[in-house]
Coordinates of C-alpha atoms in Angstrom, one line a residue:
M67 CA 0.0 0.0 0.0
G68 CA 1.0 3.6 -0.6
R69 CA 2.8 3.0 -3.9
A70 CA 1.9 4.9 -7.0
I71 CA -0.9 3.5 -9.1
G72 CA -1.3 3.3 -12.8
G73 CA -4.2 4.3 -15.0
D74 CA -5.3 7.1 -17.3
P75 CA -3.9 10.3 -15.8
A76 CA -7.0 12.3 -16.7
D77 CA -9.2 9.8 -15.0
V78 CA -7.0 9.7 -11.9
A79 CA -6.9 13.5 -11.6
R80 CA -10.7 13.7 -12.0
A81 CA -11.3 11.1 -9.4
F82 CA -8.8 12.8 -7.0
E83 CA -10.4 16.2 -7.5
H84 CA -14.0 15.0 -6.8
L85 CA -13.4 12.6 -3.9
P86 CA -15.9 13.3 -1.1
A87 CA -13.1 13.6 1.4
V88 CA -10.3 16.0 2.3
V89 CA -7.1 14.7 0.7
W90 CA -3.6 16.1 0.8
L91 CA -0.5 14.8 -1.0
L92 CA 2.6 15.7 1.0
E93 CA 6.3 15.4 0.2
G94 CA 9.4 15.0 2.3
P95 CA 10.0 15.1 6.0
E96 CA 8.6 18.7 6.2
H97 CA 5.3 17.5 4.7
I98 CA 5.2 20.0 1.9
V99 CA 1.8 20.2 0.2
V100 CA 2.2 19.1 -3.5
A101 CA -1.5 18.5 -4.2
A102 CA -4.8 19.1 -2.6
N103 CA -8.3 18.1 -3.9
R104 CA -11.3 20.5 -3.9
A105 CA -12.5 19.5 -0.5
A106 CA -9.0 20.1 1.0
R107 CA -8.7 23.5 -0.5
A108 CA -12.1 24.5 0.7
S109 CA -11.3 23.3 4.2
V110 CA -8.7 26.0 4.7
G111 CA -10.5 28.9 3.0
D112 CA -8.3 31.3 1.2
L113 CA -5.0 29.8 2.5
D114 CA -2.9 28.6 -0.5
L115 CA -0.7 25.8 0.9
I116 CA 0.7 24.4 -2.4
G117 CA 4.5 24.3 -2.0
M118 CA 4.3 25.1 1.7
P119 CA 4.4 22.9 4.9
I120 CA 1.0 21.7 5.9
R121 CA 1.6 22.8 9.5
L122 CA 1.1 26.4 8.4
A123 CA -2.6 25.7 8.3
G124 CA -2.6 25.1 12.0
K125 CA -6.0 24.7 13.7
S126 CA -7.9 25.4 10.5
L127 CA -7.1 21.9 9.3
P128 CA -10.0 19.4 9.7
G129 CA -9.2 16.5 12.0
T130 CA -7.7 17.5 15.3
R131 CA -5.1 14.7 15.3
L132 CA -3.9 15.1 11.7
L133 CA -0.8 17.1 12.4
D134 CA 0.3 14.8 15.3
M135 CA 0.1 11.7 13.0
L136 CA 2.3 12.9 10.1
D137 CA 5.7 12.5 11.7
E138 CA 4.8 9.0 13.1
V139 CA 3.6 7.7 9.8
Y140 CA 6.6 9.1 7.9
R141 CA 9.0 7.6 10.4
E142 CA 7.5 4.2 10.8
A143 CA 6.3 3.7 7.2
R144 CA 2.9 2.4 8.2
T145 CA -0.7 3.5 7.7
L146 CA -2.4 5.1 10.8
S147 CA -6.1 5.7 11.2
V148 CA -7.8 7.5 14.0
Q149 CA -11.5 7.7 14.6
E150 CA -12.5 11.1 16.0
P151 CA -16.0 12.0 17.1
D152 CA -16.8 13.8 13.8
A153 CA -14.1 12.5 11.4
L154 CA -12.1 9.5 10.3
V155 CA -8.4 10.6 9.9
T156 CA -6.1 8.4 7.8
V157 CA -2.4 9.0 6.9
R158 CA -0.6 6.6 4.5
P159 CA 3.0 6.5 3.5
V160 CA 4.1 6.9 -0.2
I161 CA 6.9 4.4 -0.8
D162 CA 9.2 4.4 -3.8
A163 CA 10.7 1.3 -5.5
Y164 CA 13.5 1.1 -2.9
D165 CA 11.0 1.0 0.0
V166 CA 11.9 4.5 1.0
V167 CA 9.1 6.8 2.3
T168 CA 9.0 9.9 0.1
G169 CA 5.7 11.4 1.2
L170 CA 2.3 11.0 2.7
I171 CA -1.3 10.8 1.7
A172 CA -3.5 12.5 4.4
Q173 CA -7.2 12.0 4.3
V174 CA -10.0 13.2 6.5
V175 CA -13.6 11.9 6.0
V176 CA -16.2 13.9 8.0
L177 CA -18.6 11.6 9.8
S178 CA -21.9 11.9 11.4
D179 CA -23.7 9.3 13.6
Q180 CA -27.1 10.4 12.3
P181 CA -26.7 11.8 8.8
P182 CA -29.7 13.8 7.5
P183 CA -31.9 12.1 4.9
F184 CA -30.8 12.7 1.4
R185 CA -32.8 15.2 -0.6
R186 CA -33.1 14.8 -4.3
D187 CA -30.2 17.2 -5.1
E188 CA -27.9 15.5 -2.5
H189 CA -28.7 12.1 -4.1
E190 CA -27.6 13.5 -7.5
V191 CA -24.4 14.8 -5.9
A192 CA -23.7 11.4 -4.4
L193 CA -24.4 9.7 -7.8
D194 CA -22.1 12.1 -9.6
L195 CA -19.3 11.2 -7.1
Q196 CA -20.0 7.5 -7.6
L197 CA -19.9 7.7 -11.4
A198 CA -16.7 9.9 -11.2
V199 CA -14.7 7.0 -9.7
L200 CA -16.3 4.1 -11.5
P201 CA -14.6 3.1 -14.8
H202 CA -15.9 5.1 -17.7
G203 CA -14.9 2.5 -20.3
L204 CA -13.7 -1.1 -20.5
P205 CA -10.7 -2.5 -22.4
V206 CA -11.2 -3.8 -26.0
L207 CA -9.2 -7.0 -26.4
P208 CA -8.9 -9.3 -29.4
E209 CA -9.8 -12.6 -27.7
I210 CA -12.2 -11.2 -25.1
S211 CA -15.5 -9.3 -25.2
M212 CA -16.8 -7.6 -22.1
A213 CA -19.5 -5.4 -20.9
A214 CA -20.5 -3.8 -17.6
A215 CA -23.7 -2.2 -16.2
Y216 CA -24.3 -0.1 -13.2
L217 CA -27.8 0.8 -11.9
P218 CA -27.9 3.2 -9.0
A219 CA -30.3 2.9 -6.1
G220 CA -33.7 4.7 -6.4
A221 CA -34.1 8.4 -5.8
N222 CA -34.8 8.0 -2.1
D223 CA -31.7 5.9 -1.5
A224 CA -28.1 7.1 -1.6
A225 CA -25.9 5.8 -4.3
G226 CA -22.3 4.9 -3.6
G227 CA -21.7 1.2 -2.5
D228 CA -21.1 -0.8 -5.7
W229 CA -17.9 -0.8 -7.6
F230 CA -16.1 -2.8 -10.3
E231 CA -12.8 -2.9 -12.1
V232 CA -11.3 -4.6 -15.2
V233 CA -7.4 -4.6 -15.5
P234 CA -5.4 -6.1 -18.4
M235 CA -2.5 -7.7 -16.5
P236 CA 1.0 -8.8 -17.6
G237 CA 1.2 -12.2 -19.3
R238 CA -2.1 -11.7 -21.2
R239 CA -4.1 -12.1 -18.0
L240 CA -7.2 -10.2 -17.2
G241 CA -8.2 -9.1 -13.7
L242 CA -11.9 -8.8 -12.8
I243 CA -13.6 -7.6 -9.6
V244 CA -17.0 -6.6 -8.4
G245 CA -17.4 -5.3 -4.9
D246 CA -20.0 -3.8 -2.5
V247 CA -19.1 -1.3 0.3
V248 CA -21.2 -1.3 3.4
G249 CA -23.3 1.9 3.5
H250 CA -24.1 4.5 0.9
G251 CA -23.4 8.1 0.0
P252 CA -20.2 10.1 -0.2
R253 CA -18.3 8.1 2.5
A254 CA -19.0 4.8 0.6
S255 CA -17.9 6.4 -2.6
A256 CA -14.6 7.5 -1.1
I257 CA -13.8 4.1 0.3
M258 CA -14.9 2.5 -3.0
G259 CA -12.4 4.7 -4.9
Q260 CA -9.6 3.6 -2.5
L261 CA -10.4 -0.1 -2.9
R262 CA -10.5 0.2 -6.6
A263 CA -7.1 2.0 -6.7
I264 CA -5.6 -0.9 -4.6
V265 CA -6.9 -3.5 -7.0
A266 CA -5.6 -1.6 -10.0
E267 CA -2.1 -1.2 -8.5
R268 CA -1.7 -4.8 -7.5
M269 CA -3.0 -6.1 -10.9
L270 CA -1.0 -3.7 -13.0
L271 CA 2.1 -4.9 -11.2
G272 CA 1.2 -8.5 -12.1
G273 CA 0.3 -9.6 -8.6
E274 CA -1.3 -13.0 -7.9
L275 CA -4.9 -13.3 -6.8
R276 CA -3.8 -13.9 -3.2
D277 CA -1.8 -10.7 -3.3
V278 CA -4.8 -8.7 -4.5
V279 CA -7.2 -10.1 -1.9
N280 CA -4.7 -9.8 1.0
A281 CA -4.1 -6.1 0.0
L282 CA -7.8 -5.4 0.1
D283 CA -8.1 -7.2 3.5
T284 CA -5.2 -5.3 5.0
F285 CA -6.7 -1.9 3.9
A286 CA -10.1 -2.8 5.3
R287 CA -8.6 -3.7 8.7
S288 CA -7.0 -0.3 8.9
A289 CA -10.0 1.7 7.6
P290 CA -13.2 1.2 9.6
E291 CA -15.4 2.4 6.8
A292 CA -14.1 -0.4 4.6
R293 CA -14.8 -3.2 7.0
G294 CA -17.5 -5.6 5.8
T295 CA -16.9 -4.9 2.1
T296 CA -17.8 -7.9 0.0
V297 CA -15.8 -8.7 -3.2
C298 CA -15.6 -11.3 -5.9
V299 CA -12.1 -11.2 -7.5
A300 CA -11.1 -13.3 -10.5
I301 CA -8.0 -13.5 -12.8
L302 CA -8.5 -15.0 -16.3
D303 CA -5.6 -16.3 -18.4
R304 CA -6.6 -15.1 -21.9
Q305 CA -4.5 -17.7 -23.6
S306 CA -5.4 -20.9 -21.8
G307 CA -8.8 -19.9 -20.4
S308 CA -7.8 -20.9 -16.8
L309 CA -9.7 -19.0 -14.2
E310 CA -8.8 -18.4 -10.5
Y311 CA -11.3 -16.7 -8.3
C312 CA -12.2 -15.8 -4.7
T313 CA -15.4 -14.6 -3.0
R314 CA -15.4 -12.7 0.3
G315 CA -19.0 -12.5 1.5
H316 CA -20.1 -12.1 -2.1
P317 CA -22.4 -14.0 -4.5
P318 CA -20.5 -16.5 -6.6
P319 CA -19.7 -16.0 -10.4
L320 CA -22.1 -17.4 -13.0
V321 CA -20.9 -19.0 -16.2
V322 CA -23.0 -19.3 -19.4
S323 CA -21.9 -21.7 -22.1
S324 CA -22.1 -21.0 -25.9
G325 CA -25.1 -23.3 -26.0
G326 CA -27.0 -21.5 -23.2
E327 CA -26.3 -23.9 -20.3
T328 CA -25.5 -22.2 -17.0
R329 CA -23.5 -23.1 -14.0
V330 CA -22.8 -21.3 -10.7
L331 CA -19.2 -21.7 -9.8
P332 CA -18.5 -23.5 -6.5
Q333 CA -18.1 -20.8 -3.9
P334 CA -15.0 -21.0 -1.6
S335 CA -16.2 -19.8 1.8
G336 CA -14.7 -16.5 3.0
P337 CA -16.1 -13.8 5.2
P338 CA -16.3 -10.1 4.1
L339 CA -13.1 -8.0 4.2
A340 CA -11.5 -7.4 7.6
F341 CA -13.3 -10.4 9.2
G342 CA -12.0 -13.8 9.9
E343 CA -8.4 -15.1 10.4
G344 CA -5.9 -17.2 8.5
E345 CA -5.6 -18.1 4.9
F346 CA -8.7 -17.8 2.7
M347 CA -9.8 -20.3 0.1
F348 CA -9.4 -19.8 -3.7
A349 CA -10.9 -21.8 -6.5
E350 CA -10.0 -22.6 -10.1
D351 CA -12.0 -23.3 -13.2
V352 CA -11.6 -23.2 -17.0
M353 CA -13.3 -20.9 -19.4
W354 CA -13.9 -22.5 -22.8
P355 CA -14.2 -20.5 -26.1
G356 CA -17.8 -19.1 -26.3
E357 CA -18.4 -19.1 -22.6
T358 CA -19.3 -16.0 -20.6
I359 CA -18.5 -15.4 -16.9
V360 CA -20.8 -13.0 -15.1
L361 CA -19.8 -11.2 -11.8
Y362 CA -22.5 -9.2 -10.0
S363 CA -23.4 -7.5 -6.8
D364 CA -26.1 -8.7 -4.5
G365 CA -28.3 -5.8 -5.6
A366 CA -28.5 -7.4 -9.0
V367 CA -30.1 -10.6 -7.7
E368 CA -32.1 -9.4 -4.7
R369 CA -35.9 -9.3 -5.3
P370 CA -38.7 -8.4 -3.0
G371 CA -40.2 -11.6 -1.6
R372 CA -37.5 -13.8 -3.2
T373 CA -34.3 -15.4 -1.8
I374 CA -31.0 -14.5 -3.3
V375 CA -30.7 -18.1 -4.6
E376 CA -33.9 -17.5 -6.6
G377 CA -32.5 -14.2 -7.8
I378 CA -29.4 -15.9 -9.1
G379 CA -31.6 -18.4 -10.8
E380 CA -33.5 -15.6 -12.6
L381 CA -30.2 -14.0 -13.7
A382 CA -29.0 -17.4 -15.0
A383 CA -32.2 -18.0 -16.9
S384 CA -32.1 -14.5 -18.4
S385 CA -28.5 -14.9 -19.5
A386 CA -29.2 -18.3 -21.0
Q387 CA -32.1 -16.9 -23.0
V388 CA -29.8 -14.2 -24.4
V389 CA -27.3 -16.7 -25.6
R390 CA -29.9 -18.9 -27.3
V391 CA -31.6 -16.0 -29.2
N392 CA -28.5 -13.8 -29.8
G393 CA -28.1 -13.2 -33.5
A394 CA -25.4 -10.5 -33.5
G395 CA -22.4 -12.7 -32.8
Q396 CA -20.3 -13.5 -29.8
R397 CA -19.0 -9.9 -29.4
S398 CA -22.4 -8.7 -28.4
L399 CA -23.2 -11.5 -25.8
A400 CA -21.7 -9.8 -22.8
D401 CA -23.5 -6.5 -23.5
R402 CA -26.8 -8.3 -24.1
I403 CA -26.4 -10.3 -20.9
C404 CA -25.9 -7.0 -19.0
Q405 CA -28.9 -5.5 -20.7
G406 CA -31.0 -8.5 -19.7
G407 CA -29.8 -8.3 -16.1
M408 CA -30.7 -4.6 -15.9
R409 CA -34.2 -5.3 -17.2
L410 CA -34.7 -7.9 -14.5
I411 CA -33.7 -5.3 -11.8
E412 CA -35.9 -2.5 -13.2
R413 CA -38.9 -4.7 -13.8
G414 CA -41.8 -3.4 -11.7
H415 CA -39.8 -1.4 -9.1
A416 CA -36.9 1.0 -8.5
P417 CA -33.9 -0.7 -7.0
H418 CA -33.3 0.0 -3.3
D419 CA -29.6 -0.9 -3.6
D420 CA -27.0 -0.3 -6.2
A421 CA -26.6 -3.1 -8.8
S422 CA -23.6 -3.9 -10.8
L423 CA -23.0 -6.5 -13.6
L424 CA -19.7 -7.4 -15.3
A425 CA -19.8 -10.0 -18.1
V426 CA -16.8 -11.3 -20.0
T427 CA -17.0 -13.6 -23.0
V428 CA -14.1 -15.8 -24.2
L429 CA -14.2 -15.6 -28.0
L430 CA -13.5 -18.3 -30.6
P431 CA -12.4 -15.9 -33.3
V432 CA -9.9 -13.1 -32.8
V433 CA -10.3 -9.7 -34.5
E434 CA -9.0 -10.1 -38.0
P435 CA -7.1 -7.1 -39.3
L436 CA -8.7 -4.7 -41.8
M437 CA -6.8 -4.6 -45.1
M438 CA -7.9 -2.3 -47.9
A439 CA -6.4 -1.0 -51.2
V440 CA -8.5 1.6 -53.0
P441 CA -8.0 4.1 -55.8
A442 CA -7.0 7.6 -54.6
L443 CA -10.3 9.2 -55.6
P444 CA -12.5 11.4 -53.4
E445 CA -15.6 9.4 -54.4
K446 CA -14.0 6.3 -52.7
L447 CA -14.2 7.9 -49.2
T448 CA -17.7 6.7 -48.7
E449 CA -16.6 3.1 -49.5
I450 CA -13.7 3.4 -47.2
R451 CA -15.8 4.8 -44.4
R452 CA -18.4 2.0 -44.7
E453 CA -15.8 -0.8 -44.7
L454 CA -14.0 0.8 -41.7
G455 CA -17.4 1.3 -40.0
R456 CA -18.3 -2.4 -40.4
W457 CA -15.0 -3.4 -38.9
L458 CA -15.2 -1.0 -36.0
A459 CA -18.9 -1.9 -35.3
D460 CA -17.8 -5.5 -34.3
L461 CA -15.6 -4.0 -31.6
R462 CA -18.6 -2.1 -30.1
L463 CA -16.5 0.9 -29.1
M464 CA -17.4 3.9 -27.0
E465 CA -18.8 6.6 -29.3
D466 CA -15.9 9.0 -28.6
D467 CA -13.3 6.4 -29.6
L468 CA -15.3 5.3 -32.7
V469 CA -15.6 8.9 -33.9
A470 CA -11.9 9.6 -33.2
V471 CA -10.7 6.6 -35.2
E472 CA -13.1 7.2 -38.1
L473 CA -12.1 10.9 -38.3
S474 CA -8.4 10.1 -38.2
V475 CA -8.5 7.4 -40.9
I476 CA -10.6 9.5 -43.2
E477 CA -8.3 12.5 -42.7
A478 CA -5.2 10.4 -43.5
V479 CA -6.8 9.0 -46.6
T480 CA -8.0 12.4 -47.7
N481 CA -4.4 13.8 -47.4
S482 CA -3.2 11.0 -49.6
I483 CA -5.9 11.6 -52.2
E484 CA -5.3 15.4 -52.2
H485 CA -1.5 15.5 -52.0
A486 CA 0.1 12.2 -53.1
Y487 CA -0.7 11.9 -56.8
A488 CA -0.5 14.6 -59.5
E489 CA -2.3 12.3 -61.9
P490 CA -5.2 9.8 -61.4
G491 CA -4.3 6.2 -60.9
G492 CA -2.7 6.1 -57.5
T493 CA -3.7 3.7 -54.7
V494 CA -4.2 4.2 -50.9
H495 CA -3.5 1.3 -48.6
I496 CA -5.3 1.1 -45.2
E497 CA -4.5 -1.4 -42.5
A498 CA -6.1 -1.5 -39.0
S499 CA -5.6 -4.1 -36.2
L500 CA -6.2 -4.6 -32.5
D501 CA -3.3 -5.7 -30.4
E502 CA -3.2 -7.8 -27.3
V503 CA -3.4 -4.8 -24.9
G504 CA -6.4 -3.3 -26.5
R505 CA -4.6 -0.7 -28.7
L506 CA -6.0 -0.1 -32.1
N507 CA -3.2 0.5 -34.7
V508 CA -3.8 2.1 -38.1
R509 CA -1.5 2.5 -41.1
V510 CA -2.4 4.6 -44.1
A511 CA 0.2 4.5 -47.0
D512 CA 0.5 5.7 -50.5
T513 CA 3.3 5.5 -53.2
G514 CA 3.1 9.1 -54.2
A515 CA 5.0 12.3 -53.3
W516 CA 3.1 14.7 -51.1
K517 CA 3.0 18.3 -52.2
K518 CA 5.0 20.7 -50.2
P519 CA 2.7 22.5 -47.7
D520 CA 2.0 26.2 -48.2
A521 CA 4.1 28.5 -46.1
E522 CA 0.9 30.2 -45.0
P523 CA -1.8 27.5 -45.1
G524 CA -4.6 29.7 -44.0
F525 CA -7.7 27.6 -43.2
R526 CA -5.9 24.4 -44.5
G527 CA -3.7 22.0 -42.6
R528 CA -6.1 21.3 -39.8
G529 CA -6.4 17.6 -40.7
M530 CA -3.0 16.8 -39.2
L531 CA -3.9 18.6 -36.0
M532 CA -7.2 16.7 -35.7
M533 CA -5.4 13.3 -36.2
R534 CA -2.8 14.2 -33.5
E535 CA -5.5 15.3 -31.1
S536 CA -7.9 12.4 -31.7
M537 CA -5.3 9.5 -31.5
D538 CA -2.9 8.7 -28.7
Q539 CA 0.1 8.5 -31.1
M540 CA 0.5 9.7 -34.7
R541 CA 3.6 9.5 -36.9
L542 CA 4.1 10.6 -40.5
A543 CA 7.1 9.4 -42.6
T544 CA 7.8 10.4 -46.1
T545 CA 10.4 8.6 -48.3
S546 CA 11.2 8.2 -52.0
K547 CA 8.7 5.3 -52.0
G548 CA 5.8 7.2 -50.6
T549 CA 4.2 8.5 -47.4
V550 CA 3.0 6.4 -44.4
V551 CA 0.8 7.7 -41.6
E552 CA 0.9 5.4 -38.5
M553 CA -1.6 6.0 -35.6
S554 CA -2.6 4.2 -32.5
K555 CA -5.2 4.6 -29.8
V556 CA -6.2 2.5 -26.7
V557 CA -9.9 2.0 -27.3
R558 CA -12.7 1.2 -24.8
R559 CA -16.2 -0.2 -24.6
P560 CA -18.9 1.8 -22.9
V561 CA -20.2 1.1 -19.4
R562 CA -24.0 1.1 -19.2
T563 CA -25.5 3.0 -16.3
G564 CA -29.0 4.0 -15.3
V565 CA -28.2 7.6 -16.1
T566 CA -26.3 7.3 -19.4
R567 CA -27.3 5.9 -22.8
V568 CA -25.0 3.8 -24.9
A569 CA -24.9 5.0 -28.4
P570 CA -26.4 2.5 -30.8
A571 CA -24.4 1.2 -33.8
R572 CA -24.9 3.5 -36.7
D573 CA -26.8 2.6 -39.8
E574 CA -24.7 2.9 -42.9
E575 CA -27.3 4.9 -44.6
A576 CA -27.2 7.4 -41.7
D577 CA -23.7 8.4 -42.9
D578 CA -25.0 9.6 -46.2
L579 CA -25.0 13.4 -46.2
R580 CA -28.4 15.0 -46.0
I581 CA -29.1 18.8 -45.9
D582 CA -32.6 20.0 -45.0
R583 CA -33.5 23.6 -45.5
M584 CA -36.1 25.6 -43.6
S585 CA -36.9 29.3 -43.9
L586 CA -38.0 31.2 -40.7
P587 CA -38.8 34.9 -40.3
D588 CA -35.5 35.5 -38.4
S589 CA -33.1 33.1 -40.1
L590 CA -32.6 30.6 -42.8
W591 CA -31.9 27.2 -41.3
L592 CA -29.8 24.3 -42.8
T593 CA -29.8 21.1 -40.8
V594 CA -27.0 18.7 -41.8
S595 CA -26.8 15.0 -41.0
G596 CA -24.4 12.2 -42.0
A597 CA -20.7 12.3 -42.8
L598 CA -19.2 15.7 -43.9
D599 CA -15.8 14.9 -45.4
G600 CA -13.9 15.1 -48.6
G601 CA -16.4 13.1 -50.5
S602 CA -19.4 15.3 -49.5
A603 CA -18.1 18.7 -48.5
A604 CA -18.8 20.1 -52.0
R605 CA -22.6 19.5 -51.3
L606 CA -22.4 21.7 -48.2
R607 CA -20.6 24.4 -50.2
S608 CA -23.3 24.3 -52.8
A609 CA -26.1 24.5 -50.2
L610 CA -24.4 27.5 -48.5
L611 CA -23.9 29.3 -51.8
E612 CA -27.6 28.6 -52.7
A613 CA -28.7 30.0 -49.3
A614 CA -26.7 33.1 -49.8
R615 CA -28.2 34.0 -53.1
G616 CA -30.6 37.0 -53.4
G617 CA -30.7 40.2 -51.5
S618 CA -31.7 38.8 -48.1
R619 CA -29.6 39.8 -45.1
L620 CA -31.0 37.1 -42.8
P621 CA -28.5 35.1 -40.8
I622 CA -27.9 31.5 -41.9
T623 CA -28.1 29.0 -39.1
L624 CA -26.3 25.7 -39.7
V625 CA -27.2 22.8 -37.4
L626 CA -24.5 20.1 -37.2
D627 CA -25.6 18.0 -34.2
D628 CA -26.5 15.0 -36.4
V629 CA -23.2 15.1 -38.3
T630 CA -21.4 11.8 -37.7
V631 CA -18.0 12.7 -39.1
L632 CA -16.7 16.3 -39.7
G633 CA -13.4 16.2 -41.6
S634 CA -11.0 18.9 -42.6
A635 CA -12.7 19.3 -46.0
G636 CA -15.9 20.1 -44.1
L637 CA -14.0 22.6 -41.9
R638 CA -12.5 24.2 -44.9
V639 CA -16.0 24.8 -46.4
L640 CA -17.3 26.2 -43.0
T641 CA -14.4 28.6 -42.6
E642 CA -14.3 29.8 -46.2
Q643 CA -18.0 30.3 -46.5
G644 CA -18.2 31.9 -43.1
R645 CA -15.6 34.5 -44.2
R646 CA -17.3 35.0 -47.5
L647 CA -20.7 35.5 -45.9
G648 CA -19.2 37.9 -43.4
D649 CA -17.6 40.0 -46.2
A650 CA -21.1 40.2 -47.7
G651 CA -22.7 41.3 -44.5
R652 CA -24.4 37.9 -43.7
L653 CA -24.0 36.0 -40.4
L654 CA -23.3 32.3 -40.4
R655 CA -24.3 30.7 -37.1
V656 CA -23.1 27.1 -36.4
V657 CA -25.0 25.0 -33.9
A658 CA -23.2 22.0 -32.5
S659 CA -23.4 20.6 -28.9
P660 CA -19.9 20.1 -27.3
S661 CA -20.5 16.4 -26.9
S662 CA -21.4 15.8 -30.6
P663 CA -18.7 14.7 -33.1
A664 CA -19.0 18.0 -34.9
G665 CA -18.7 20.0 -31.7
N666 CA -15.6 18.1 -30.6
V667 CA -13.9 18.6 -34.0
L668 CA -14.7 22.3 -34.1
S669 CA -13.1 22.6 -30.6
I670 CA -9.9 20.7 -31.2
S671 CA -9.3 22.3 -34.6
G672 CA -9.8 25.8 -33.3
V673 CA -12.5 26.6 -35.9
D674 CA -14.9 27.5 -33.1
M675 CA -12.8 30.6 -32.6
L676 CA -13.3 31.7 -36.2
L677 CA -17.0 31.1 -36.5
D678 CA -20.1 31.9 -34.4
V679 CA -20.4 28.5 -32.8
R680 CA -23.2 27.8 -30.3
S681 CA -24.0 24.8 -28.2
H682 CA -27.8 25.1 -28.9
A683 CA -30.1 27.0 -31.2

């Protein structure tokens, strides 16, 4: 405990900032403040402690024993927790690779023996905290398909107890866990975030199942709020299918075969975390290709008037039915099992407890690479986009990742079409593959010689910027044999929750560009839907030119919320026509919500600074 954890830096920073507890990160024997979350900053008012010893805050610090604990923890390299009348104060050492204490993590959770009942707005705050520290997406792996669903408690109950995690581990192993913290609300969310961080740390370092469970148990014994937490932890070998698992006061995993038969895995007896003594039992099984393992919290199988055994039976029956009728292939099984489980929970009543489901299918086929060679012609962009869309659809990515990959590939191909060949007859080669750690790798190559970019590109040149912003890595190499663009991105699958909607797979026809025109007394409206790239941007230019004809001075409102892809060719039309209309005394308003593909591209390209872009009409 106390070592640095891995994970996406943005997600870690967001979780740290919104933890419902005062948290200070301190460095060195003088306990210099190097970071403080929102609650910590608020606790000391206007006092800026970053870069200063925490002792300068004096009595304004929450937790009367906090300052007294710092030197002891730093000296003895052990976690210390003190229960005060109104707060739980915990100080943990930060230990480097040489087992040297380099700093401290100080946390204060404000407690109350009789917390006031949650009002509606407080419930929403607790739910926001819960969702902030739950995974926002799941890994996408070639031989595994997975899905997760989280349904918060009803409006009169406080969210915050359930949590889950999926961690790709060294050696092509996969770590899975579903847990349930005793209690609800902000305190449970804080403990849940700490438990999840411990799991991620141990699994990313390649720890064995026993190491992970023992680390959770050690933490629970030192933190009263974590005592009684139930967990089901499993590690799956993605190559052999071998499975090792352990339950601590938690319902056992469920396995569904490719033919729809179900079995509940034998449950090694083990008490909740921080209870019991001695070694705890672990069990082993084998997952065969086509089988799906389901981990779940007790909220997913508890029913009014039913035993938990009957609830597990209902979940098993629902999962088996999904497998028998599933017509969309193995990669959709896990997601459909989670959907079926959520329907069971929601049927006839609002849940009184959080409910979590985590399903993982071992696949027979791996993801075959996409290989295309097409003529370098603008009219081929639609064909490329559709073939790429079919390949990506099988991966069932998060909408943000799907849009980023589509945009980047189309931009790279557009550059080859526009710059590589002076005469018709050239070819563009596109390759895409998914590697063993869930990273999508793309290669776009041509055999031509790119034109030298203009010294002053004006509105051009934004395609390269968008590719760099949309992908994790992007490299362009030009040789005498041609130009190659290589890009990669770690992609994710969405987590279903009771407050978010998973974007459905797009219909190919929905990508066909459509422009609807409507005249109103105060503006001429153009609503655009579909893909707006090098193969279709000319249609938008024509529509804007047509709208600008005549002597009218009415503004033109362009609605882009239903645009699925906005490429640099579309941006070029928007900027050029926006400037042209402005010179003629006409106003071009662009409507695109920040969360839409068009809104995202307008932001990362900087075009939103050149046009009148609005989030709503």
